[in-house]
CSV table of C-alpha atoms in Angstrom, one decimal:
chain,number,residue,atom,x,y,z
A,3,MET,CA,19.8,1.3,-28.2
A,4,SER,CA,18.0,2.1,-25.1
A,5,SER,CA,14.3,0.8,-25.4
A,6,ARG,CA,13.3,4.4,-24.8
A,7,GLU,CA,15.2,5.1,-28.4
A,8,HIS,CA,14.0,2.2,-29.9
A,9,ASN,CA,10.3,3.5,-28.9
A,10,SER,CA,10.8,6.4,-30.3
A,11,VAL,CA,12.5,5.6,-33.5
A,12,ARG,CA,9.4,3.4,-34.3
A,13,SER,CA,6.9,5.9,-33.8
A,14,ILE,CA,8.7,8.8,-35.7
A,15,SER,CA,6.5,10.7,-37.7
A,16,LEU,CA,6.4,10.8,-41.4
A,17,GLU,CA,7.4,14.2,-41.1
A,18,GLN,CA,10.0,13.9,-39.3
A,19,LEU,CA,11.1,11.3,-41.7
A,20,ILE,CA,10.8,13.4,-44.7
A,21,ALA,CA,13.0,15.8,-43.1
A,22,LEU,CA,15.9,12.8,-43.0
A,23,ASN,CA,15.3,11.9,-46.4
A,24,ASP,CA,15.9,15.8,-47.5
A,25,GLU,CA,18.5,15.8,-45.1
A,26,MET,CA,20.5,12.6,-46.3
A,27,ALA,CA,19.7,13.1,-50.1
A,28,GLY,CA,22.0,16.4,-49.5
A,29,LEU,CA,24.8,14.9,-47.8
A,30,VAL,CA,24.2,11.5,-50.7
A,31,ARG,CA,24.4,14.7,-53.2
A,32,SER,CA,26.9,16.9,-51.9
A,33,GLY,CA,29.6,14.7,-51.4
A,34,ILE,CA,29.7,14.6,-47.7
A,35,PRO,CA,30.1,11.1,-46.3
A,36,LEU,CA,26.9,9.5,-44.5
A,37,GLU,CA,29.2,8.5,-41.2
A,38,SER,CA,30.1,12.1,-40.5
A,39,GLY,CA,27.0,13.4,-41.7
A,40,LEU,CA,24.5,11.9,-40.0
A,41,VAL,CA,26.3,12.8,-36.9
A,42,ARG,CA,26.5,16.4,-37.1
A,43,LEU,CA,22.9,16.2,-38.2
A,44,GLY,CA,22.0,14.3,-34.7
A,45,GLN,CA,23.3,16.2,-32.9
A,46,ASP,CA,21.8,19.5,-34.9
A,47,MET,CA,18.2,17.8,-35.2
A,48,PRO,CA,16.6,17.5,-31.3
A,49,GLY,CA,14.7,14.6,-30.3
A,50,ARG,CA,13.8,11.6,-31.9
A,51,LEU,CA,14.6,12.2,-35.2
A,52,GLY,CA,18.3,13.7,-34.0
A,53,ARG,CA,18.6,10.5,-32.0
A,54,LEU,CA,17.7,8.4,-35.0
A,55,ALA,CA,20.2,10.4,-37.1
A,56,SER,CA,22.8,9.3,-34.6
A,57,PHE,CA,22.6,6.0,-34.4
A,58,LEU,CA,23.1,5.6,-38.6
A,59,GLY,CA,25.9,7.9,-38.3
A,60,GLU,CA,27.8,5.6,-35.3
A,61,ARG,CA,26.8,2.3,-36.8
A,62,THR,CA,28.0,4.1,-40.5
A,63,SER,CA,31.0,5.0,-38.7
A,64,ALA,CA,31.4,2.0,-37.5
A,65,GLY,CA,31.5,-0.2,-40.6
A,66,GLU,CA,29.0,-1.2,-41.2
A,67,SER,CA,26.9,-0.1,-44.7
A,68,LEU,CA,23.3,1.4,-44.6
A,69,ASP,CA,22.4,-2.2,-46.2
A,70,GLN,CA,23.9,-3.6,-42.6
A,71,ILE,CA,22.2,-1.4,-40.7
A,72,LEU,CA,18.5,-2.0,-42.2
A,73,ALA,CA,18.9,-6.2,-42.6
A,74,ASN,CA,20.1,-5.7,-38.8
A,75,ASN,CA,18.0,-3.7,-37.6
A,76,GLU,CA,14.5,-4.1,-38.9
A,77,ASP,CA,12.3,-3.4,-36.0
A,78,ARG,CA,13.8,0.0,-36.1
A,79,PHE,CA,12.4,1.6,-39.0
A,80,PRO,CA,10.1,1.9,-41.1
A,81,PRO,CA,9.5,-1.0,-43.5
A,82,LEU,CA,8.8,1.6,-46.9
A,83,TRP,CA,11.7,3.5,-45.4
A,84,ARG,CA,14.0,0.8,-45.3
A,85,ALA,CA,12.9,-0.5,-49.1
A,86,VAL,CA,13.3,2.5,-50.4
A,87,VAL,CA,17.1,3.2,-48.9
A,88,ARG,CA,17.5,-0.7,-50.5
A,89,ALA,CA,16.6,0.6,-53.8
A,90,GLY,CA,18.5,3.4,-53.4
A,91,LEU,CA,21.4,1.7,-52.9
A,92,ARG,CA,21.6,-0.8,-55.1
A,93,SER,CA,20.7,1.6,-58.3
A,94,GLY,CA,23.4,3.5,-57.1
A,95,ARG,CA,21.1,6.8,-56.5
A,96,LEU,CA,20.2,7.2,-53.3
A,97,SER,CA,19.1,10.7,-52.9
A,98,SER,CA,17.0,10.2,-56.2
A,99,ALA,CA,15.4,7.5,-54.3
A,100,LEU,CA,15.0,8.7,-50.7
A,101,GLU,CA,13.7,12.1,-52.5
A,102,SER,CA,11.0,10.2,-54.1
A,103,MET,CA,10.1,9.7,-51.1
A,104,ALA,CA,10.1,12.7,-49.7
A,105,THR,CA,8.0,14.4,-52.7
A,106,THR,CA,5.0,10.8,-52.0
A,107,GLY,CA,5.3,11.9,-48.0
A,108,ARG,CA,5.1,15.7,-48.5
A,109,ARG,CA,1.9,15.0,-50.9
A,110,VAL,CA,0.1,12.6,-48.0
A,111,VAL,CA,1.0,15.3,-45.7
A,112,GLU,CA,-0.2,18.3,-47.7
A,113,ILE,CA,-4.0,16.4,-48.3
A,114,ARG,CA,-3.8,15.4,-44.9
A,115,SER,CA,-3.6,19.5,-43.8
A,116,ALA,CA,-5.9,19.9,-46.2
A,117,PHE,CA,-8.7,17.4,-44.8
A,118,GLY,CA,-8.2,19.0,-41.2
A,119,LEU,CA,-8.1,22.1,-42.4
A,120,ALA,CA,-12.0,21.4,-44.2
A,121,MET,CA,-13.4,19.7,-41.5
A,122,VAL,CA,-12.4,22.8,-39.2
A,123,TYR,CA,-15.8,24.4,-39.8
A,124,PRO,CA,-17.8,21.5,-40.7
A,125,MET,CA,-16.7,19.6,-36.6
A,126,ILE,CA,-17.7,23.4,-35.6
A,127,VAL,CA,-21.4,23.0,-36.4
A,128,VAL,CA,-21.5,19.4,-35.8
A,129,MET,CA,-20.7,20.2,-32.2
A,130,LEU,CA,-23.0,23.9,-31.7
A,131,ALA,CA,-25.9,21.2,-33.4
A,132,PHE,CA,-24.8,18.3,-30.8
A,133,GLY,CA,-25.9,21.1,-28.1
A,134,SER,CA,-28.4,21.9,-29.5
A,135,PHE,CA,-30.0,18.6,-29.8
A,136,VAL,CA,-29.0,18.0,-26.4
A,137,MET,CA,-31.0,21.3,-25.3
A,138,LEU,CA,-34.2,19.9,-27.6
A,139,THR,CA,-34.1,16.4,-25.7
A,140,THR,CA,-34.0,17.7,-22.7
A,141,LYS,CA,-36.0,21.1,-22.5
A,142,LEU,CA,-37.8,22.0,-25.6
A,143,ALA,CA,-39.4,17.6,-26.5
A,144,PRO,CA,-41.0,17.4,-23.3
A,145,ILE,CA,-42.6,21.0,-23.0
A,146,THR,CA,-44.2,20.1,-26.5
A,147,LEU,CA,-44.8,16.5,-25.8
A,148,ASP,CA,-47.4,17.9,-23.0
A,149,ALA,CA,-48.6,20.7,-25.3
A,150,TYR,CA,-49.2,18.7,-28.0
A,151,GLU,CA,-51.2,16.0,-25.5
A,152,ASP,CA,-53.2,18.4,-23.9
A,153,LEU,CA,-54.2,19.8,-26.9
A,154,THR,CA,-54.8,17.1,-28.9
A,155,VAL,CA,-56.4,13.6,-28.9
A,156,SER,CA,-53.4,12.2,-30.1
A,157,SER,CA,-49.4,11.7,-29.5
A,158,ASP,CA,-46.6,12.6,-31.5
A,159,PRO,CA,-44.1,9.3,-31.7
A,160,LEU,CA,-40.9,11.6,-32.4
A,161,LEU,CA,-41.8,13.8,-29.9
A,162,GLN,CA,-42.1,10.5,-27.5
A,163,TRP,CA,-39.0,9.1,-28.8
A,164,LEU,CA,-36.8,12.4,-28.3
A,165,VAL,CA,-37.8,12.9,-24.8
A,166,TRP,CA,-37.2,9.6,-24.0
A,167,LEU,CA,-33.8,10.0,-25.3
A,168,GLY,CA,-33.4,13.1,-23.4
A,169,SER,CA,-33.7,10.9,-20.4
A,170,SER,CA,-30.3,9.5,-20.4
A,171,ALA,CA,-28.7,12.4,-21.8
A,172,ARG,CA,-26.3,12.7,-18.5
A,173,TRP,CA,-24.8,9.6,-20.3
A,174,TRP,CA,-24.9,9.4,-24.4
A,175,GLY,CA,-24.2,14.0,-24.0
A,176,ILE,CA,-21.2,13.1,-22.3
A,177,ALA,CA,-19.7,9.8,-23.6
A,178,VAL,CA,-20.4,10.4,-27.5
A,179,PRO,CA,-18.5,13.9,-27.6
A,180,VAL,CA,-15.2,12.0,-25.2
A,181,PHE,CA,-15.7,8.6,-27.7
A,182,VAL,CA,-15.8,10.8,-31.0
A,183,PHE,CA,-13.0,13.1,-29.5
A,184,VAL,CA,-11.3,9.8,-28.6
A,185,CYS,CA,-11.3,8.5,-31.9
A,186,VAL,CA,-10.3,11.9,-33.9
A,187,LEU,CA,-7.5,11.9,-31.9
A,188,LEU,CA,-6.3,7.4,-32.4
A,189,TYR,CA,-6.7,8.7,-36.3
A,190,TRP,CA,-4.7,11.4,-36.4
A,191,TYR,CA,-2.2,9.8,-34.6
A,192,ARG,CA,-1.9,6.7,-36.8
A,193,THR,CA,-1.8,8.7,-40.0
A,194,SER,CA,0.8,11.2,-39.1
A,195,ARG,CA,3.3,7.9,-37.9
A,196,ALA,CA,6.2,7.1,-41.0
A,197,ALA,CA,3.5,5.0,-42.7
A,198,LEU,CA,1.4,5.4,-45.8
A,199,PRO,CA,-1.8,4.5,-46.5
A,200,ALA,CA,-2.3,0.6,-47.2
A,201,SER,CA,-3.2,0.6,-50.8
A,202,ILE,CA,-5.3,2.9,-52.9
A,203,THR,CA,-6.9,0.7,-56.3
A,204,SER,CA,-8.3,1.9,-59.5
A,205,LYS,CA,-11.1,1.5,-58.3
A,206,HIS,CA,-10.9,3.8,-55.9
A,207,ARG,CA,-12.3,7.4,-57.6
A,208,GLY,CA,-11.9,11.0,-56.3
A,209,ALA,CA,-9.1,13.4,-56.3
A,210,LEU,CA,-8.2,12.7,-52.9
A,211,PHE,CA,-7.5,8.7,-54.3
A,212,LYS,CA,-6.5,10.3,-57.5
A,213,SER,CA,-3.6,12.1,-56.0
A,214,LEU,CA,-2.4,9.1,-54.0
A,215,ARG,CA,-1.9,6.2,-56.6
A,216,ASP,CA,-0.7,8.9,-59.3
A,217,GLY,CA,1.8,9.5,-56.5
A,218,ARG,CA,2.4,6.4,-55.5
A,219,ILE,CA,2.5,5.3,-59.6
A,220,ALA,CA,5.2,8.1,-60.2
A,221,ALA,CA,7.5,6.7,-56.8
A,222,PHE,CA,7.7,2.7,-58.8
A,223,THR,CA,8.4,4.8,-61.8
A,224,GLU,CA,11.1,6.4,-60.9
A,225,ILE,CA,12.8,3.8,-58.4
A,226,LEU,CA,11.8,1.4,-62.0
A,227,ALA,CA,13.5,3.4,-64.2
A,228,LEU,CA,16.5,4.0,-61.6
A,229,LEU,CA,17.5,0.0,-61.7
A,230,ILE,CA,17.4,-0.6,-65.0
A,231,ARG,CA,19.5,2.4,-66.0
A,232,GLN,CA,22.1,0.6,-64.2
A,233,HIS,CA,21.4,-2.5,-65.1
A,234,VAL,CA,20.1,-4.4,-62.4
A,235,PRO,CA,18.1,-7.7,-63.7
A,236,LEU,CA,14.2,-6.9,-64.2
A,237,HIS,CA,13.1,-9.5,-61.7
A,238,GLU,CA,15.3,-7.4,-58.7
A,239,ALA,CA,14.1,-4.1,-60.1
A,240,LEU,CA,10.7,-5.1,-59.9
A,241,GLU,CA,10.6,-6.4,-56.4
A,242,LEU,CA,12.6,-3.1,-55.2
A,243,ALA,CA,10.3,-0.7,-57.0
A,244,GLY,CA,6.9,-2.3,-55.7
A,245,ALA,CA,8.4,-2.6,-52.2
A,246,ALA,CA,9.7,1.1,-52.7
A,247,SER,CA,6.4,2.3,-53.9
A,248,GLY,CA,4.9,1.7,-50.1
A,249,ASP,CA,1.4,0.6,-52.3
A,250,VAL,CA,0.6,-2.8,-51.1
A,251,GLN,CA,-0.9,-3.8,-53.6
A,252,LEU,CA,1.8,-2.4,-56.2
A,253,ALA,CA,4.1,-4.4,-54.3
A,254,GLY,CA,2.3,-7.7,-54.2
A,255,SER,CA,1.5,-7.6,-57.6
A,256,SER,CA,5.6,-6.2,-58.6
A,257,LYS,CA,7.1,-9.8,-56.9
A,258,ALA,CA,4.5,-12.0,-58.7
A,259,LEU,CA,5.8,-10.6,-61.4
A,260,ALA,CA,9.4,-10.5,-60.5
A,261,GLY,CA,9.1,-14.5,-59.5
A,262,ARG,CA,7.8,-15.0,-63.7
A,263,VAL,CA,10.7,-13.0,-65.2
A,264,GLU,CA,13.0,-15.0,-62.8
A,265,ARG,CA,11.7,-18.0,-63.9
A,266,GLY,CA,11.7,-17.3,-67.1
A,267,GLU,CA,8.6,-17.3,-68.3
A,268,ALA,CA,6.8,-14.4,-70.9
A,269,LEU,CA,4.9,-11.6,-69.4
A,270,LYS,CA,1.4,-11.1,-71.6
A,271,LEU,CA,-0.8,-8.4,-71.2
A,272,ASP,CA,-3.8,-10.0,-69.6
A,273,ASP,CA,-1.8,-11.4,-66.9
A,274,ASP,CA,-3.2,-11.0,-63.7
A,275,ALA,CA,-0.8,-9.2,-62.2
A,276,LEU,CA,-0.5,-6.4,-64.7
A,277,ILE,CA,-4.2,-5.0,-63.7
A,278,ALA,CA,-2.4,-3.2,-60.8
A,279,PHE,CA,-0.9,-1.2,-63.1
A,280,PRO,CA,-1.8,1.7,-65.4
A,281,PRO,CA,-2.6,0.1,-68.8
A,282,LEU,CA,0.6,1.8,-70.4
A,283,LEU,CA,3.2,0.7,-67.5
A,284,GLY,CA,1.8,-2.3,-67.3
A,285,TRP,CA,2.7,-2.2,-71.3
A,286,LEU,CA,6.1,-1.4,-71.1
A,287,ILE,CA,7.0,-3.9,-68.3
A,288,ALA,CA,5.3,-7.0,-70.2
A,289,VAL,CA,7.1,-6.0,-73.6
A,290,GLY,CA,10.5,-4.3,-71.9
A,291,GLY,CA,13.3,-3.4,-74.8
A,292,HIS,CA,16.5,-1.4,-74.0
A,293,PRO,CA,17.5,-1.2,-71.2
A,294,GLU,CA,18.5,2.9,-71.7
A,295,GLN,CA,15.1,3.3,-73.7
A,296,LEU,CA,12.8,1.7,-71.2
A,297,ALA,CA,14.2,3.5,-68.2
A,298,GLN,CA,14.3,7.3,-69.8
A,299,THR,CA,10.4,6.3,-70.9
A,300,LEU,CA,9.9,4.9,-67.6
A,301,ALA,CA,11.3,8.4,-66.3
A,302,GLU,CA,9.5,10.9,-68.4
A,303,MET,CA,5.8,8.7,-67.4
A,304,ALA,CA,7.0,9.0,-64.0
A,305,GLN,CA,7.1,12.9,-64.3
A,306,GLN,CA,3.9,12.8,-66.0
A,307,TYR,CA,2.5,11.0,-63.1
A,308,ARG,CA,3.9,12.9,-60.9
A,309,GLU,CA,2.0,16.2,-62.5
A,310,ARG,CA,-0.8,14.8,-62.2
A,311,ALA,CA,-0.5,14.3,-58.7
A,312,GLU,CA,0.2,17.4,-58.0
A,313,ARG,CA,-2.9,18.7,-60.0
A,314,ALA,CA,-5.2,16.6,-58.0
A,315,THR,CA,-3.2,17.4,-54.9
A,316,ASN,CA,-3.8,21.4,-55.4
A,317,TRP,CA,-7.9,20.8,-56.4
A,318,LEU,CA,-8.0,19.5,-53.1
A,319,THR,CA,-6.5,21.3,-51.1
A,320,LEU,CA,-8.6,24.6,-53.2
A,321,TYR,CA,-12.4,22.5,-53.1
A,322,LEU,CA,-12.5,19.8,-50.4
A,323,PRO,CA,-13.1,22.4,-47.8
A,324,ILE,CA,-15.8,24.1,-49.2
A,325,VAL,CA,-17.6,20.4,-50.7
A,326,ILE,CA,-17.4,19.0,-46.6
A,327,THR,CA,-18.2,22.0,-45.3
A,328,ALA,CA,-21.5,22.2,-47.4
A,329,ALA,CA,-21.9,18.6,-47.7
A,330,VAL,CA,-21.6,17.9,-43.5
A,331,GLY,CA,-22.9,21.7,-42.1
A,332,GLY,CA,-25.9,21.4,-44.6
A,333,SER,CA,-27.2,17.8,-43.5
A,334,VAL,CA,-27.0,18.8,-39.7
A,335,VAL,CA,-28.6,21.9,-39.6
A,336,LEU,CA,-31.0,20.3,-42.1
A,337,LEU,CA,-31.8,17.0,-39.8
A,338,GLN,CA,-31.9,20.0,-36.6
A,339,ALA,CA,-34.2,21.4,-38.2
A,340,LEU,CA,-36.4,19.0,-38.9
A,341,ALA,CA,-36.5,17.6,-35.6
A,342,VAL,CA,-36.9,20.8,-34.0
A,343,PHE,CA,-39.9,22.3,-36.6
A,344,ARG,CA,-41.5,18.8,-37.5
A,345,PRO,CA,-43.2,18.3,-34.3
A,346,ILE,CA,-44.3,21.9,-34.0
A,347,CYS,CA,-45.9,22.0,-37.4
A,348,ASN,CA,-47.6,18.7,-37.0
A,349,LEU,CA,-49.1,20.3,-33.9
A,350,LEU,CA,-49.9,23.0,-35.1
A,351,PHE,CA,-51.8,20.9,-38.5
A,352,GLU,CA,-53.8,19.3,-35.5
A,353,LEU,CA,-55.2,22.4,-34.1
A,354,GLY,CA,-56.4,23.6,-37.4
A,355,SER,CA,-57.5,20.7,-38.4
A,356,PRO,CA,-61.9,20.2,-37.7
A,357,LEU,CA,-62.5,17.6,-34.4
């Protein structure tokens, strides 16, 4: 693979990765061999996603398994995707593992879209307020300060500061919008890459964090159920499911638990490594049980977490634009009103006070 193709694979977006997961899951479910299906998929899909599918198809056609391709090309694929594919291959349910990741990824995309939509009106208000503030410091404040000093025996510190700020407006009036614009572009680019936010703990509150965390717990629980149902050893299942969850804390705690299980140590309910898990899930991992019953319980629990995450996402989509518009827009308008009317009110009070 050329350097250009290598870089394009590494910069694949989250939406493209979700599309690849859906297509690969469809190929597996329909019984079409991955090698021929991926080659045709690469021909039909444009750009980076097509090159990635073609690369996978060519390597599998050459006799390499997906596991071997991932092991030999770790720097060419997102770490989370590698973990999900390995867990799916180990459980014998690759399509289910890919669909689980696609569901979590789509939830992240929905939240990001809701956040972007919610920021449209506040950003318009902020831009108008910033332009008004520049006019205040360069035009209105100097005139008001001159009138204040001519008509009273004192001066206003806020007006003096605004005039001083306006004297350098030719610099910050351009630099601030450019800096904010670049930061927004960088943030949006980074969040659109094929990765999920690093870690969401139970200490995070709010629908945003709740939706992301519940989605990751659901992915972990679902993949763990698939692995246990295929009689994968618990220590291996924990490590694979933790890596495939996309959460740094879950992955670390799962790896620590896997090490203890592999060494034959008994898991306790107050174990530090279980803190990353919800209480019921941690209890199930510690207590264990018959593989079939445990897998069924975990699958039902995964469905519950999926539904909780979906409800939180729907709440965000509906109410986040309203909350952000009211909070940001209202705060900006209040600050702008104080900056404009406070000096004028002080001037009127000074003129109305007895000498």
